[in-house]
Amino acid sequence: MSERLETNRLILHRLSGDDVDAWLAGDRRALETRTGGRFPAKLEAPPLFGEDMETIREGLRQHQDDPTWSSWLMLARNNGAAVGIAGFSRSEEAVVTGYSVYPALQRMGLATEGLQALVSWLFEHTDVSRLRATVPPDNAPSARVAEKLGMELVGKGEDPQLGTVLVYELTRNGPTERD
């Protein structure tokens, strides 16, 4: 049985490698049956996730029992429509969160709502003490999501695909303390 979380407006379905296989194969019927979701007419990943779906699938397969390597499909509770994706992966320094919502559903607080539930779930199911988000400087909506989660801007970094990014962090007990 798949793992699910619920918020006021969302159902969060923990994706498996097989779910992502169906997505990558363009098999709408299998994907909707597996996840309980309904997808846009053009079956594609939310912004910024398209190129990463194969990497996500491999990470899910390799780390299937590790909560710090999990991806979650966000579905609208009222109609089962796919809203976006959010999840976690590990870098050498930290657990990193990533999130994206389909353009037609952005700026409604859905990413924030889903991530609040996922961050609580992560801290409850792991000993992770610090969570990081990296956001391109020109992506103000994603920066606002990080800030609404209580993350603090702690510096800048480099992403091999995106270039310079802003680095936000949240510790288990609240905002990151600065030196």
Coordinates of N, CA, C and O in Angstrom, one line a residue:
M1 N 0.8 -1.2 0.0 CA 0.0 0.0 0.0 C 0.9 1.2 0.0 O 1.9 1.3 0.7
S2 N 0.5 2.2 -0.8 CA 1.3 3.4 -0.9 C 1.1 4.3 0.3 O 0.0 4.3 1.0
E3 N 2.1 5.1 0.6 CA 2.0 6.0 1.8 C 1.3 7.4 1.3 O 1.6 7.9 0.2
R4 N 0.4 7.9 2.2 CA -0.3 9.1 1.9 C -0.4 10.0 3.1 O -0.5 9.5 4.2
L5 N -0.3 11.3 2.9 CA -0.6 12.3 3.9 C -1.7 13.2 3.4 O -1.9 13.3 2.2
E6 N -2.4 13.8 4.3 CA -3.5 14.7 3.9 C -3.3 16.0 4.6 O -3.0 16.1 5.8
T7 N -3.7 17.1 3.9 CA -3.8 18.5 4.5 C -5.2 19.0 4.2 O -6.0 18.2 3.7
N8 N -5.5 20.2 4.5 CA -6.8 20.7 4.2 C -7.2 20.6 2.8 O -8.3 20.3 2.5
R9 N -6.3 20.9 1.9 CA -6.6 20.9 0.4 C -5.9 19.9 -0.4 O -6.2 19.7 -1.6
L10 N -5.0 19.1 0.2 CA -4.1 18.2 -0.6 C -4.1 16.8 0.0 O -4.2 16.6 1.2
I11 N -3.9 15.9 -1.0 CA -3.5 14.5 -0.6 C -2.1 14.4 -1.2 O -1.8 14.7 -2.3
L12 N -1.2 13.9 -0.4 CA 0.2 13.7 -0.8 C 0.5 12.2 -0.9 O 0.4 11.5 0.0
H13 N 0.8 11.8 -2.1 CA 1.0 10.4 -2.5 C 2.5 10.2 -2.6 O 3.1 10.8 -3.5
R14 N 3.1 9.3 -1.8 CA 4.5 9.1 -1.9 C 4.8 8.2 -3.2 O 4.2 7.1 -3.4
L15 N 5.5 8.8 -4.1 CA 5.8 8.2 -5.4 C 6.8 7.0 -5.2 O 7.7 7.0 -4.4
S16 N 6.6 6.0 -6.1 CA 7.5 4.9 -6.2 C 8.2 4.9 -7.5 O 7.8 5.7 -8.4
G17 N 9.3 4.1 -7.7 CA 9.9 4.1 -9.0 C 9.0 3.6 -10.1 O 9.0 4.1 -11.2
D18 N 8.0 2.7 -9.8 CA 7.0 2.2 -10.7 C 6.1 3.4 -11.1 O 5.6 3.4 -12.3
D19 N 5.7 4.2 -10.2 CA 4.9 5.4 -10.5 C 5.6 6.2 -11.6 O 5.0 6.7 -12.5
V20 N 6.8 6.5 -11.3 CA 7.6 7.4 -12.2 C 7.8 6.7 -13.6 O 7.8 7.3 -14.6
D21 N 8.0 5.4 -13.6 CA 8.0 4.6 -14.8 C 6.8 4.9 -15.7 O 6.9 5.2 -16.9
A22 N 5.6 4.8 -15.1 CA 4.4 5.0 -15.8 C 4.4 6.5 -16.3 O 3.9 6.7 -17.5
W23 N 4.8 7.4 -15.5 CA 4.8 8.8 -15.9 C 5.8 9.0 -17.1 O 5.4 9.6 -18.1
L24 N 7.0 8.5 -17.0 CA 7.9 8.6 -18.1 C 7.5 7.9 -19.4 O 7.8 8.4 -20.5
A25 N 6.8 6.8 -19.2 CA 6.3 6.1 -20.4 C 5.0 6.8 -21.0 O 4.6 6.4 -22.1
G26 N 4.5 7.8 -20.4 CA 3.3 8.5 -20.8 C 2.1 7.6 -20.7 O 1.1 7.8 -21.4
D27 N 2.1 6.7 -19.7 CA 1.0 5.8 -19.5 C 0.0 6.4 -18.5 O 0.1 6.1 -17.3
R28 N -0.9 7.2 -19.0 CA -1.8 8.0 -18.2 C -2.7 7.0 -17.3 O -2.8 7.2 -16.1
R29 N -3.2 6.0 -18.0 CA -4.0 5.1 -17.2 C -3.3 4.4 -16.1 O -3.9 4.4 -14.9
A30 N -2.1 3.9 -16.3 CA -1.4 3.3 -15.2 C -1.0 4.3 -14.1 O -1.1 4.0 -12.9
L31 N -0.6 5.5 -14.5 CA -0.2 6.5 -13.6 C -1.4 6.9 -12.7 O -1.3 7.1 -11.5
E32 N -2.5 7.2 -13.3 CA -3.7 7.6 -12.6 C -4.2 6.4 -11.7 O -4.6 6.7 -10.6
T33 N -4.1 5.2 -12.1 CA -4.5 4.1 -11.3 C -3.6 3.9 -10.1 O -4.1 3.7 -9.0
R34 N -2.3 4.1 -10.4 CA -1.3 3.9 -9.3 C -1.4 5.0 -8.2 O -1.2 4.7 -7.1
T35 N -1.7 6.2 -8.7 CA -1.6 7.4 -7.7 C -2.9 7.9 -7.3 O -3.0 8.6 -6.3
G36 N -4.0 7.5 -8.0 CA -5.3 8.0 -7.6 C -5.5 9.4 -8.1 O -6.5 10.1 -7.7
G37 N -4.6 9.9 -8.9 CA -4.6 11.3 -9.4 C -5.2 11.4 -10.8 O -5.3 10.5 -11.5
R38 N -5.5 12.7 -11.1 CA -5.9 13.0 -12.5 C -4.9 14.0 -13.0 O -4.5 14.9 -12.2
F39 N -4.4 13.9 -14.2 CA -3.3 14.7 -14.7 C -3.7 15.6 -15.9 O -4.7 15.3 -16.5
P40 N -3.0 16.7 -16.1 CA -3.3 17.6 -17.2 C -3.4 16.9 -18.5 O -2.8 15.8 -18.7
A41 N -4.0 17.5 -19.5 CA -4.2 16.8 -20.8 C -2.8 16.4 -21.4 O -2.7 15.4 -21.9
K42 N -1.8 17.3 -21.2 CA -0.5 17.0 -21.6 C 0.2 16.4 -20.4 O 0.5 17.1 -19.5
L43 N 0.5 15.1 -20.5 CA 1.1 14.4 -19.3 C 2.6 14.8 -19.2 O 3.4 14.2 -19.9
E44 N 2.9 15.7 -18.4 CA 4.2 16.1 -18.2 C 4.5 16.5 -16.7 O 3.5 16.8 -16.0
A45 N 5.7 16.5 -16.4 CA 6.1 16.9 -15.0 C 5.9 18.4 -14.8 O 5.9 19.2 -15.7
P46 N 5.7 18.8 -13.5 CA 5.6 20.2 -13.2 C 7.0 20.9 -13.6 O 8.0 20.2 -13.8
P47 N 7.0 22.2 -13.7 CA 8.2 23.0 -14.1 C 9.4 22.6 -13.2 O 9.2 22.3 -12.1
L48 N 10.5 22.5 -13.9 CA 11.8 22.2 -13.3 C 12.0 20.8 -12.9 O 13.1 20.4 -12.5
F49 N 11.0 19.9 -13.1 CA 11.1 18.5 -12.8 C 11.3 17.6 -14.0 O 11.7 16.5 -13.9
G50 N 10.9 18.1 -15.2 CA 10.9 17.3 -16.4 C 12.2 16.6 -16.6 O 12.3 15.4 -16.8
E51 N 13.3 17.3 -16.6 CA 14.6 16.8 -16.9 C 15.1 15.9 -15.8 O 16.0 15.1 -16.0
D52 N 14.5 16.0 -14.6 CA 15.0 15.2 -13.5 C 14.2 14.0 -13.2 O 14.6 13.3 -12.2
M53 N 13.2 13.7 -13.9 CA 12.3 12.6 -13.6 C 13.1 11.2 -13.6 O 12.8 10.4 -12.8
E54 N 14.0 11.0 -14.5 CA 14.8 9.7 -14.6 C 15.7 9.6 -13.3 O 15.8 8.6 -12.7
T55 N 16.3 10.7 -13.0 CA 17.1 10.8 -11.8 C 16.3 10.5 -10.5 O 16.7 9.8 -9.6
I56 N 15.1 11.1 -10.5 CA 14.2 10.9 -9.3 C 13.9 9.4 -9.2 O 13.9 8.8 -8.2
R57 N 13.5 8.9 -10.4 CA 13.1 7.4 -10.4 C 14.2 6.6 -9.8 O 14.0 5.7 -9.0
E58 N 15.4 6.8 -10.3 CA 16.6 6.0 -9.8 C 16.8 6.2 -8.3 O 17.1 5.2 -7.6
G59 N 16.7 7.4 -7.9 CA 16.9 7.7 -6.4 C 15.8 7.0 -5.6 O 16.1 6.4 -4.6
L60 N 14.6 7.0 -6.1 CA 13.5 6.3 -5.4 C 13.7 4.8 -5.3 O 13.5 4.2 -4.3
R61 N 14.2 4.3 -6.4 CA 14.5 2.8 -6.4 C 15.7 2.5 -5.5 O 15.6 1.5 -4.8
Q62 N 16.7 3.3 -5.6 CA 17.9 3.0 -4.8 C 17.7 3.2 -3.3 O 18.3 2.5 -2.5
H63 N 16.9 4.2 -2.9 CA 16.7 4.5 -1.5 C 15.2 4.4 -1.1 O 14.7 5.2 -0.3
Q64 N 14.5 3.4 -1.6 CA 13.1 3.3 -1.4 C 12.6 3.3 0.0 O 11.4 3.7 0.3
D65 N 13.4 2.9 1.0 CA 12.9 2.9 2.4 C 13.5 4.1 3.2 O 13.3 4.2 4.4
D66 N 14.1 5.0 2.5 CA 14.8 6.2 3.1 C 13.9 7.4 3.0 O 13.7 7.9 1.9
P67 N 13.3 7.9 4.1 CA 12.4 9.1 4.0 C 13.1 10.3 3.4 O 12.5 11.2 2.9
T68 N 14.5 10.4 3.6 CA 15.2 11.5 3.1 C 15.4 11.5 1.6 O 16.0 12.4 1.0
W69 N 15.0 10.4 0.9 CA 15.0 10.3 -0.5 C 13.5 9.9 -0.9 O 13.2 8.8 -1.3
S70 N 12.7 10.9 -0.9 CA 11.3 10.6 -1.2 C 10.7 11.7 -2.0 O 11.1 12.9 -1.9
S71 N 9.8 11.4 -3.0 CA 9.1 12.3 -3.8 C 7.6 12.1 -3.6 O 7.2 11.0 -3.6
W72 N 6.9 13.2 -3.6 CA 5.5 13.1 -3.3 C 4.7 13.9 -4.4 O 5.0 15.0 -4.7
L73 N 3.7 13.2 -4.9 CA 2.8 13.8 -5.8 C 1.7 14.6 -5.0 O 1.1 14.0 -4.1
M74 N 1.5 15.8 -5.3 CA 0.5 16.6 -4.6 C -0.8 16.6 -5.4 O -0.8 17.0 -6.6
L75 N -1.9 16.1 -4.8 CA -3.2 16.0 -5.5 C -4.2 16.9 -4.7 O -4.2 17.0 -3.5
A76 N -5.1 17.5 -5.5 CA -6.2 18.3 -4.9 C -7.2 17.4 -4.2 O -7.6 16.4 -4.9
R77 N -7.5 17.6 -3.0 CA -8.5 16.8 -2.3 C -9.8 16.8 -2.9 O -10.6 15.8 -2.9
N78 N -10.2 17.9 -3.5 CA -11.6 18.1 -4.0 C -11.9 17.3 -5.3 O -13.0 17.0 -5.5
N79 N -10.8 17.1 -6.1 CA -11.1 16.5 -7.4 C -10.0 15.5 -7.8 O -10.0 15.0 -8.9
G80 N -8.9 15.3 -7.0 CA -7.8 14.4 -7.4 C -6.9 14.9 -8.4 O -6.0 14.2 -8.9
A81 N -7.0 16.2 -8.8 CA -6.1 16.7 -9.9 C -4.7 16.8 -9.4 O -4.5 17.3 -8.2
A82 N -3.8 16.5 -10.2 CA -2.3 16.6 -9.9 C -2.0 18.1 -9.8 O -2.4 18.9 -10.7
V83 N -1.4 18.5 -8.6 CA -1.1 19.9 -8.4 C 0.4 20.1 -8.6 O 0.8 21.2 -9.2
G84 N 1.2 19.2 -8.2 CA 2.7 19.4 -8.3 C 3.4 18.2 -7.7 O 2.8 17.2 -7.3
I85 N 4.7 18.4 -7.5 CA 5.6 17.5 -6.8 C 6.4 18.2 -5.8 O 6.8 19.3 -5.9
A86 N 6.7 17.5 -4.7 CA 7.6 18.0 -3.7 C 8.3 16.8 -3.1 O 7.8 15.7 -3.2
G87 N 9.5 17.0 -2.5 CA 10.2 15.9 -1.9 C 11.6 16.3 -1.4 O 11.9 17.4 -1.2
F88 N 12.3 15.2 -1.2 CA 13.6 15.3 -0.5 C 14.7 14.5 -1.2 O 14.4 13.4 -1.7
S89 N 15.9 14.9 -1.1 CA 17.0 14.2 -1.6 C 18.2 14.6 -0.7 O 18.1 15.5 0.1
R90 N 19.3 13.8 -0.8 CA 20.5 14.1 0.0 C 21.6 14.7 -0.8 O 21.8 14.1 -1.9
S91 N 22.2 15.7 -0.4 CA 23.5 16.2 -1.0 C 24.6 15.8 0.0 O 24.3 15.2 1.0
E92 N 25.8 16.1 -0.3 CA 26.9 15.8 0.6 C 26.7 16.5 2.0 O 27.1 16.0 3.0
E93 N 26.1 17.7 1.9 CA 26.0 18.5 3.1 C 24.7 18.4 3.9 O 24.7 18.7 5.1
A94 N 23.6 18.1 3.2 CA 22.3 18.3 3.8 C 21.2 17.5 3.1 O 21.4 17.0 2.0
V95 N 20.1 17.4 3.7 CA 18.9 17.0 3.1 C 18.3 18.2 2.4 O 18.2 19.3 3.0
V96 N 17.9 18.0 1.1 CA 17.5 19.2 0.3 C 16.0 18.9 -0.1 O 15.7 17.8 -0.5
T97 N 15.2 19.9 -0.1 CA 13.9 19.8 -0.6 C 13.7 20.5 -1.9 O 14.4 21.5 -2.2
G98 N 12.9 19.9 -2.7 CA 12.6 20.5 -4.0 C 11.1 20.5 -4.2 O 10.4 19.6 -3.6
Y99 N 10.5 21.4 -4.9 CA 9.1 21.5 -5.1 C 8.7 22.3 -6.3 O 9.4 23.2 -6.8
S100 N 7.6 21.9 -6.9 CA 7.1 22.6 -8.1 C 5.6 22.4 -8.2 O 5.1 21.3 -7.9
V101 N 4.9 23.4 -8.6 CA 3.4 23.3 -8.9 C 3.2 23.7 -10.3 O 3.8 24.5 -10.9
Y102 N 2.2 23.0 -10.9 CA 1.8 23.3 -12.3 C 1.4 24.8 -12.4 O 0.8 25.3 -11.5
P103 N 1.8 25.5 -13.5 CA 1.6 26.9 -13.6 C 0.2 27.4 -13.3 O 0.0 28.4 -12.6
A104 N -0.8 26.7 -13.8 CA -2.2 27.2 -13.6 C -2.6 27.2 -12.1 O -3.6 27.8 -11.7
L105 N -1.8 26.5 -11.3 CA -2.2 26.3 -9.8 C -1.2 27.0 -8.9 O -1.3 26.9 -7.7
Q106 N -0.3 27.8 -9.5 CA 0.7 28.5 -8.7 C 0.1 29.7 -8.0 O -1.0 30.2 -8.4
R107 N 0.7 30.2 -7.0 CA 0.3 31.4 -6.2 C -1.0 31.2 -5.4 O -1.7 32.1 -5.2
M108 N -1.3 29.9 -5.0 CA -2.5 29.6 -4.2 C -2.1 29.1 -2.9 O -2.9 28.6 -2.1
G109 N -0.8 29.0 -2.6 CA -0.3 28.5 -1.3 C -0.3 27.0 -1.3 O 0.0 26.4 -0.2
L110 N -0.4 26.3 -2.4 CA -0.4 24.8 -2.4 C 0.9 24.2 -2.1 O 1.0 23.2 -1.3
A111 N 2.0 24.8 -2.7 CA 3.3 24.3 -2.4 C 3.7 24.4 -0.9 O 4.2 23.5 -0.3
T112 N 3.3 25.6 -0.3 CA 3.6 25.8 1.1 C 2.8 24.8 2.0 O 3.3 24.2 2.9
E113 N 1.5 24.6 1.6 CA 0.7 23.7 2.4 C 1.2 22.3 2.3 O 1.3 21.6 3.3
G114 N 1.6 21.8 1.1 CA 2.1 20.5 1.0 C 3.5 20.3 1.7 O 3.7 19.3 2.4
L115 N 4.3 21.3 1.6 CA 5.6 21.2 2.2 C 5.6 21.3 3.7 O 6.4 20.7 4.4
Q116 N 4.6 22.0 4.2 CA 4.5 22.1 5.7 C 4.2 20.7 6.2 O 4.8 20.2 7.2
A117 N 3.4 19.9 5.6 CA 3.1 18.6 6.0 C 4.3 17.7 5.8 O 4.6 16.8 6.6
L118 N 5.0 17.8 4.7 CA 6.1 17.0 4.4 C 7.3 17.2 5.3 O 8.0 16.3 5.7
V119 N 7.5 18.5 5.7 CA 8.6 18.8 6.6 C 8.3 18.2 8.0 O 9.2 17.6 8.6
S120 N 7.1 18.3 8.4 CA 6.7 17.7 9.7 C 6.9 16.2 9.6 O 7.4 15.6 10.6
W121 N 6.5 15.6 8.5 CA 6.6 14.2 8.3 C 8.1 13.8 8.4 O 8.5 12.8 9.0
L122 N 8.9 14.6 7.7 CA 10.4 14.3 7.6 C 11.0 14.3 9.0 O 11.7 13.4 9.4
F123 N 10.7 15.4 9.8 CA 11.3 15.5 11.1 C 10.8 14.5 12.1 O 11.5 14.0 13.0
E124 N 9.5 14.0 11.8 CA 9.0 12.9 12.7 C 9.6 11.6 12.4 O 9.7 10.7 13.2
H125 N 9.9 11.3 11.1 CA 10.4 10.0 10.7 C 11.9 9.8 10.5 O 12.3 8.8 10.1
T126 N 12.6 10.9 10.8 CA 14.1 10.8 10.7 C 14.8 11.5 11.8 O 14.1 12.2 12.6
D127 N 16.1 11.5 11.8 CA 16.9 12.3 12.8 C 17.5 13.5 12.1 O 18.4 14.1 12.6
V128 N 16.9 13.8 10.9 CA 17.4 15.0 10.2 C 17.3 16.2 11.1 O 16.2 16.5 11.7
S129 N 18.4 17.0 11.1 CA 18.3 18.2 12.0 C 18.3 19.5 11.1 O 17.9 20.5 11.6
R130 N 18.6 19.4 9.8 CA 18.7 20.6 9.0 C 18.2 20.2 7.6 O 18.6 19.2 7.0
L131 N 17.3 21.1 7.1 CA 16.7 20.9 5.8 C 17.1 22.2 5.0 O 17.1 23.3 5.5
R132 N 17.5 21.9 3.7 CA 17.9 23.0 2.8 C 17.1 23.1 1.6 O 16.6 22.1 1.1
A133 N 16.9 24.3 1.1 CA 16.3 24.5 -0.3 C 17.2 25.4 -1.0 O 17.8 26.4 -0.4
T134 N 17.4 25.1 -2.3 CA 18.2 26.0 -3.2 C 17.3 26.6 -4.2 O 16.5 25.9 -4.9
V135 N 17.3 27.9 -4.3 CA 16.3 28.6 -5.2 C 17.1 29.6 -6.1 O 17.9 30.4 -5.6
P136 N 16.8 29.5 -7.4 CA 17.4 30.5 -8.3 C 17.0 31.9 -7.9 O 15.8 32.1 -7.5
P137 N 17.9 32.9 -7.9 CA 17.6 34.2 -7.4 C 16.4 34.9 -8.1 O 15.7 35.7 -7.5
D138 N 16.0 34.5 -9.3 CA 14.9 35.1 -10.0 C 13.6 34.4 -9.8 O 12.6 34.7 -10.4
N139 N 13.6 33.4 -8.9 CA 12.4 32.6 -8.6 C 11.8 33.1 -7.3 O 11.8 32.4 -6.3
A140 N 11.2 34.3 -7.3 CA 10.6 34.8 -6.1 C 9.5 34.0 -5.5 O 9.4 33.8 -4.2
P141 N 8.6 33.3 -6.3 CA 7.6 32.5 -5.6 C 8.2 31.3 -4.8 O 7.7 31.0 -3.7
S142 N 9.3 30.7 -5.3 CA 9.9 29.6 -4.6 C 10.6 30.1 -3.3 O 10.6 29.4 -2.3
A143 N 11.2 31.3 -3.4 CA 11.8 31.9 -2.2 C 10.7 32.2 -1.2 O 11.0 31.9 0.0
R144 N 9.5 32.6 -1.6 CA 8.5 32.9 -0.7 C 8.0 31.6 0.0 O 7.7 31.6 1.2
V145 N 8.0 30.5 -0.7 CA 7.6 29.2 -0.1 C 8.6 28.9 1.0 O 8.2 28.5 2.1
A146 N 9.9 29.0 0.7 CA 10.9 28.7 1.7 C 10.7 29.5 2.9 O 10.8 29.1 4.0
E147 N 10.5 30.8 2.7 CA 10.3 31.7 3.8 C 9.1 31.4 4.6 O 9.1 31.5 5.9
K148 N 8.0 31.1 4.0 CA 6.8 30.7 4.7 C 6.9 29.4 5.5 O 6.2 29.2 6.5
L149 N 7.9 28.6 5.1 CA 8.2 27.4 5.9 C 9.0 27.7 7.1 O 9.3 26.8 7.9
G150 N 9.5 28.9 7.2 CA 10.4 29.3 8.3 C 11.8 29.1 8.0 O 12.7 29.3 8.9
M151 N 12.1 28.9 6.7 CA 13.5 28.8 6.3 C 14.1 30.2 6.3 O 13.5 31.2 6.0
E152 N 15.4 30.2 6.5 CA 16.2 31.5 6.5 C 17.2 31.4 5.4 O 17.8 30.4 5.2
L153 N 17.4 32.5 4.7 CA 18.4 32.7 3.7 C 19.8 32.6 4.4 O 20.0 33.5 5.3
V154 N 20.6 31.7 4.1 CA 21.9 31.5 4.8 C 23.1 31.8 3.9 O 24.2 31.8 4.3
G155 N 22.8 32.0 2.6 CA 23.9 32.3 1.7 C 23.6 32.0 0.2 O 22.4 31.8 -0.1
K156 N 24.6 31.9 -0.6 CA 24.5 31.5 -2.0 C 25.3 30.3 -2.3 O 26.3 30.0 -1.6
G157 N 24.9 29.6 -3.3 CA 25.7 28.4 -3.7 C 25.6 28.3 -5.2 O 25.1 29.2 -5.9
E158 N 26.2 27.2 -5.7 CA 26.2 27.0 -7.2 C 25.5 25.6 -7.5 O 25.8 24.6 -6.8
D159 N 24.6 25.6 -8.4 CA 24.0 24.4 -8.9 C 24.5 24.2 -10.3 O 24.5 25.1 -11.1
P160 N 24.9 22.9 -10.5 CA 25.4 22.6 -11.9 C 24.5 22.9 -13.0 O 25.0 23.3 -14.1
Q161 N 23.2 22.8 -12.8 CA 22.2 23.1 -13.9 C 21.7 24.6 -13.9 O 21.5 25.1 -14.9
L162 N 21.6 25.1 -12.7 CA 20.9 26.4 -12.6 C 21.9 27.6 -12.4 O 21.5 28.7 -12.5
G163 N 23.1 27.3 -12.0 CA 24.1 28.4 -11.7 C 24.0 28.8 -10.3 O 23.7 28.0 -9.4
T164 N 24.1 30.1 -10.1 CA 24.0 30.7 -8.7 C 22.6 30.5 -8.1 O 21.6 30.7 -8.8
V165 N 22.5 30.0 -6.9 CA 21.2 29.8 -6.2 C 21.3 30.4 -4.8 O 22.4 30.5 -4.2
L166 N 20.2 30.8 -4.3 CA 20.1 31.2 -2.9 C 19.9 29.9 -2.1 O 19.1 29.0 -2.4
V167 N 20.5 29.9 -0.9 CA 20.4 28.7 0.0 C 19.6 29.1 1.2 O 20.0 30.0 1.9
Y168 N 18.5 28.4 1.4 CA 17.7 28.5 2.6 C 17.8 27.3 3.4 O 18.0 26.2 2.9
E169 N 17.7 27.5 4.8 CA 17.8 26.4 5.7 C 16.8 26.5 6.8 O 16.4 27.6 7.2
L170 N 16.4 25.3 7.3 CA 15.5 25.2 8.4 C 16.1 24.1 9.3 O 16.4 23.0 8.8
T171 N 16.2 24.4 10.6 CA 16.6 23.3 11.5 C 15.4 22.8 12.2 O 14.3 23.4 12.2
R172 N 15.5 21.6 12.7 CA 14.4 20.9 13.4 C 13.7 21.8 14.4 O 12.5 21.7 14.6
N173 N 14.5 22.6 15.1 CA 13.9 23.4 16.2 C 13.6 24.8 15.8 O 13.5 25.7 16.6
G174 N 13.6 25.1 14.5 CA 13.2 26.4 14.0 C 14.3 27.0 13.1 O 15.1 26.2 12.5
P175 N 14.3 28.3 12.9 CA 15.2 28.9 11.9 C 16.7 28.6 12.3 O 17.0 28.4 13.4
T176 N 17.5 28.5 11.2 CA 18.9 28.3 11.4 C 19.6 29.4 12.1 O 19.3 30.6 11.9
E177 N 20.4 29.1 13.1 CA 21.2 30.2 13.8 C 22.4 30.5 13.0 O 23.1 29.7 12.4
R178 N 22.6 31.8 12.9 CA 23.8 32.3 12.2 C 24.9 32.5 13.1 O 24.8 32.9 14.3
D179 N 26.1 32.3 12.6 CA 27.3 32.6 13.4 C 27.6 34.0 13.6 O 27.2 34.9 12.9

